[in-house]
PDB file of C-alpha atoms in Angstrom:
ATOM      1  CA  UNK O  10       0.000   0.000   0.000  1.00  0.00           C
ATOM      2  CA  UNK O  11       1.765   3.884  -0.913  1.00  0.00           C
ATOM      3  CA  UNK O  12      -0.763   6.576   0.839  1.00  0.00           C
ATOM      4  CA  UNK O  13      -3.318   3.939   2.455  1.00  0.00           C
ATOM      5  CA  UNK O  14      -4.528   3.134  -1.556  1.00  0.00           C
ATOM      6  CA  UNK O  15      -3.220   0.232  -3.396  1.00  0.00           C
ATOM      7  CA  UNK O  16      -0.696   0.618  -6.237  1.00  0.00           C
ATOM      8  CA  UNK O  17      -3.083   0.632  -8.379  1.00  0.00           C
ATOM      9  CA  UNK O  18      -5.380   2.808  -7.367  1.00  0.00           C
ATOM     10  CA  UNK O  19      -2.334   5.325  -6.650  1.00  0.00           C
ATOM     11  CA  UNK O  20      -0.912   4.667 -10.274  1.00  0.00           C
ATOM     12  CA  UNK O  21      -4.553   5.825 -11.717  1.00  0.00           C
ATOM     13  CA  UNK O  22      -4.649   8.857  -9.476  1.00  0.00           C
ATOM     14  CA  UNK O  23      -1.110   9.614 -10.608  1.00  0.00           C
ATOM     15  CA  UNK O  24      -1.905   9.327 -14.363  1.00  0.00           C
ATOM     16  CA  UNK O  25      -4.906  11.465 -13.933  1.00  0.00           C
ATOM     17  CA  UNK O  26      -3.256  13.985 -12.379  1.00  0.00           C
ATOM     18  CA  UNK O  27      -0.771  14.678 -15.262  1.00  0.00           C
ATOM     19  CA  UNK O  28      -3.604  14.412 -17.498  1.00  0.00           C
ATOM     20  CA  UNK O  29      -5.091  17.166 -15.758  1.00  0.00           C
ATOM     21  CA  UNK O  30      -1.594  18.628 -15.495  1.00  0.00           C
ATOM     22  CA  UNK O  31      -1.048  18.947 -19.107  1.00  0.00           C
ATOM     23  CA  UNK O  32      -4.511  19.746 -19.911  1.00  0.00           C
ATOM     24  CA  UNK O  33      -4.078  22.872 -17.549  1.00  0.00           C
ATOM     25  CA  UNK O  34      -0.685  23.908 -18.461  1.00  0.00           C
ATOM     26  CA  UNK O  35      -1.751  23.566 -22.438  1.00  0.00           C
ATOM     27  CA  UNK O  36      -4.976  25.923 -21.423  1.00  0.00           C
ATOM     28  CA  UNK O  37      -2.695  28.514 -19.512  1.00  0.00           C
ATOM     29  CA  UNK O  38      -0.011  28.401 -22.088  1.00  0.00           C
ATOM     30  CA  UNK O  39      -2.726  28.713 -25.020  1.00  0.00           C
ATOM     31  CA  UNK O  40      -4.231  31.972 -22.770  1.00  0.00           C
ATOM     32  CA  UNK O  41      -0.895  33.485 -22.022  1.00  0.00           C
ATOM     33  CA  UNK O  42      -0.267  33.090 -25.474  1.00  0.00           C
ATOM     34  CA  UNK O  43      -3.282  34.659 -27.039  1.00  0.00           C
ATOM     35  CA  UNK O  44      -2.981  37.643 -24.475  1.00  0.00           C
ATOM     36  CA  UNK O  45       1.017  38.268 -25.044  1.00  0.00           C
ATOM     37  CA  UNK O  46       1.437  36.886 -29.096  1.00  0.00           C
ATOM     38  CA  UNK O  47       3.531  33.464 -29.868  1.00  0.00           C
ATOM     39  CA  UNK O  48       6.324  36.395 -31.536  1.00  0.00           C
ATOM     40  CA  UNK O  49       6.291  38.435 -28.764  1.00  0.00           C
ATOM     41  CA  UNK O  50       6.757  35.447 -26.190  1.00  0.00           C
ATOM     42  CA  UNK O  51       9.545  33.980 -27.920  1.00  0.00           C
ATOM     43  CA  UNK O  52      11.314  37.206 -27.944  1.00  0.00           C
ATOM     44  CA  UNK O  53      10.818  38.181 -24.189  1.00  0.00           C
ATOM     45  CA  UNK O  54      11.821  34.351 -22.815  1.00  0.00           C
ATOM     46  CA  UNK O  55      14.444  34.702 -20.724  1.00  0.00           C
ATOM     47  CA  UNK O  56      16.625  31.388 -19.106  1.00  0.00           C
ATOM     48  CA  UNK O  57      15.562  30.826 -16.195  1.00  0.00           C
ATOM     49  CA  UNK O  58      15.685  26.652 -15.336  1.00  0.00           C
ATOM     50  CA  UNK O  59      12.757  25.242 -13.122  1.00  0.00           C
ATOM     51  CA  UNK O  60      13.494  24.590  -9.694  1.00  0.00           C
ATOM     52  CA  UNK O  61      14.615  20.618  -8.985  1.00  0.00           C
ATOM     53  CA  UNK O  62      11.438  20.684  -6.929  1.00  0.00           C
ATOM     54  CA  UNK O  63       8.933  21.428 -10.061  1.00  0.00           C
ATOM     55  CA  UNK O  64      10.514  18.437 -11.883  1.00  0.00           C
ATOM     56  CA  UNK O  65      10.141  15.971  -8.941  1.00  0.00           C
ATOM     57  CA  UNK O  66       6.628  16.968  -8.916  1.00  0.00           C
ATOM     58  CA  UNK O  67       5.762  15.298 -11.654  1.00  0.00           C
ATOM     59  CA  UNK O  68       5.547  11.519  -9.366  1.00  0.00           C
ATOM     60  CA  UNK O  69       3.284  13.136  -6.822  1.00  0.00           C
ATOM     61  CA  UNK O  70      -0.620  13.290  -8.109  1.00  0.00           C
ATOM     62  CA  UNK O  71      -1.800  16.407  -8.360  1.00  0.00           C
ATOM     63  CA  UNK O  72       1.400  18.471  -7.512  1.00  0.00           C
ATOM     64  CA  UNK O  73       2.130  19.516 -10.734  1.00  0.00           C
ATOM     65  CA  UNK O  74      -1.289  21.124 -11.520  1.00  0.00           C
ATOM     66  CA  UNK O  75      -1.412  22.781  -8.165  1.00  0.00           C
ATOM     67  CA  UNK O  76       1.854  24.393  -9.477  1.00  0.00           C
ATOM     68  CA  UNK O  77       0.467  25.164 -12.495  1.00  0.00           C
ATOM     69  CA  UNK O  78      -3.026  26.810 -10.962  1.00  0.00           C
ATOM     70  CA  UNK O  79      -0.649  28.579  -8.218  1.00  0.00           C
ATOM     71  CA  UNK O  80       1.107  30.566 -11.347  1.00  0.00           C
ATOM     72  CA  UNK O  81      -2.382  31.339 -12.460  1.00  0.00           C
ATOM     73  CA  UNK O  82      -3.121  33.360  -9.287  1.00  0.00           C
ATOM     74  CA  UNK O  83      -0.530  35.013  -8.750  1.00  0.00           C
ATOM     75  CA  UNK O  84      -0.774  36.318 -12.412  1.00  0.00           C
ATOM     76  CA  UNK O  85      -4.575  37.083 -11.882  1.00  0.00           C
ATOM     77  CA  UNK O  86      -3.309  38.179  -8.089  1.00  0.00           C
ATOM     78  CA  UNK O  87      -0.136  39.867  -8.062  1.00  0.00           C
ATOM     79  CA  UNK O  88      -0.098  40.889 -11.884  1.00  0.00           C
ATOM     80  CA  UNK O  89      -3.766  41.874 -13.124  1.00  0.00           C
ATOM     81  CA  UNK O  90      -5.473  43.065 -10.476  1.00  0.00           C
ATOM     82  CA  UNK O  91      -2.214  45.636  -9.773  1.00  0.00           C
ATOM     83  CA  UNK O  92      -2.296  46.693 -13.054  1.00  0.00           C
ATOM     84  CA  UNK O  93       0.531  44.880 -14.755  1.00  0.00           C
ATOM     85  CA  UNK O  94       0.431  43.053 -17.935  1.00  0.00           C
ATOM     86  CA  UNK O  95       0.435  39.486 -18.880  1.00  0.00           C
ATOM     87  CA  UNK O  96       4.030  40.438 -20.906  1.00  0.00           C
ATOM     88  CA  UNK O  97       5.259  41.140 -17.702  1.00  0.00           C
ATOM     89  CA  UNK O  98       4.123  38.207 -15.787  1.00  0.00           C
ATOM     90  CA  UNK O  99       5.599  36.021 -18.138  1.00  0.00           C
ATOM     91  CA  UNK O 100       9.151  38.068 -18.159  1.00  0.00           C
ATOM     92  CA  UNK O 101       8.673  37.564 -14.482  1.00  0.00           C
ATOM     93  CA  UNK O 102       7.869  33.848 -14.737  1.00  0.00           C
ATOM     94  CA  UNK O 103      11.132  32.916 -17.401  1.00  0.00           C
ATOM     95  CA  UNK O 104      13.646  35.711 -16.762  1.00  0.00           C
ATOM     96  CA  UNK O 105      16.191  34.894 -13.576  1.00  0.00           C
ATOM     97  CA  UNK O 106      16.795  38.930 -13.260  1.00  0.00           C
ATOM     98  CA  UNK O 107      14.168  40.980 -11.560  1.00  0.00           C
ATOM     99  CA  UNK O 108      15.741  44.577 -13.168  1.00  0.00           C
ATOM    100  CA  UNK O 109      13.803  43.562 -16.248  1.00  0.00           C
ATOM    101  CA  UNK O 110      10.321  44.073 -14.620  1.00  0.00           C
TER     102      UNK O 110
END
């Protein structure tokens, strides 16, 4: 038993988690990239590497979409609601350097 579930049942919450992952990351990436342009995005992407933490994620259910709905608040959060644009959430989000904001 992993969690009090079988392996099993853990595998199939696991699977459907990064199903749901990718289906939300695809969904934010499509609306970050019909607010900010595909052009404009590639142009602005800074270098920034993902924490070893956001990779390990991927073997715990669920984590990975909780990451991925955690960057959509604090753009809707932090960003929108203080008058910043999506541009500069997303320079914020891939850029290392916070002198670019």
């Amino acid at each position: 038993m992993i969690a009090g579930m079988y392996e099993q049942d853990f595998m199939a919450y696991m699977i459907f988690g990064l199903i749901l992952n990718f289906a939300f990351s695809i969904l934010f990436g499509v609306y970050l990239s019909k607010n900010i342009g595909m052009q404009e995005m590639m142009e602005s992407k800074g270098d920034k590497q993902q924490s070893i933490l956001v990779s390990l994620s991927l073997f715990i259910p669920y984590a990975k979409m909780l990451i991925t709905l955690y960057r959509v608040t604090i753009l809707q959060i932090y960003f929108l609601n203080k008058g910043y644009t999506h541009k500069e959430f997303w320079i914020y989000i891939t850029n290392d350097k916070q002198e670019n904001r």
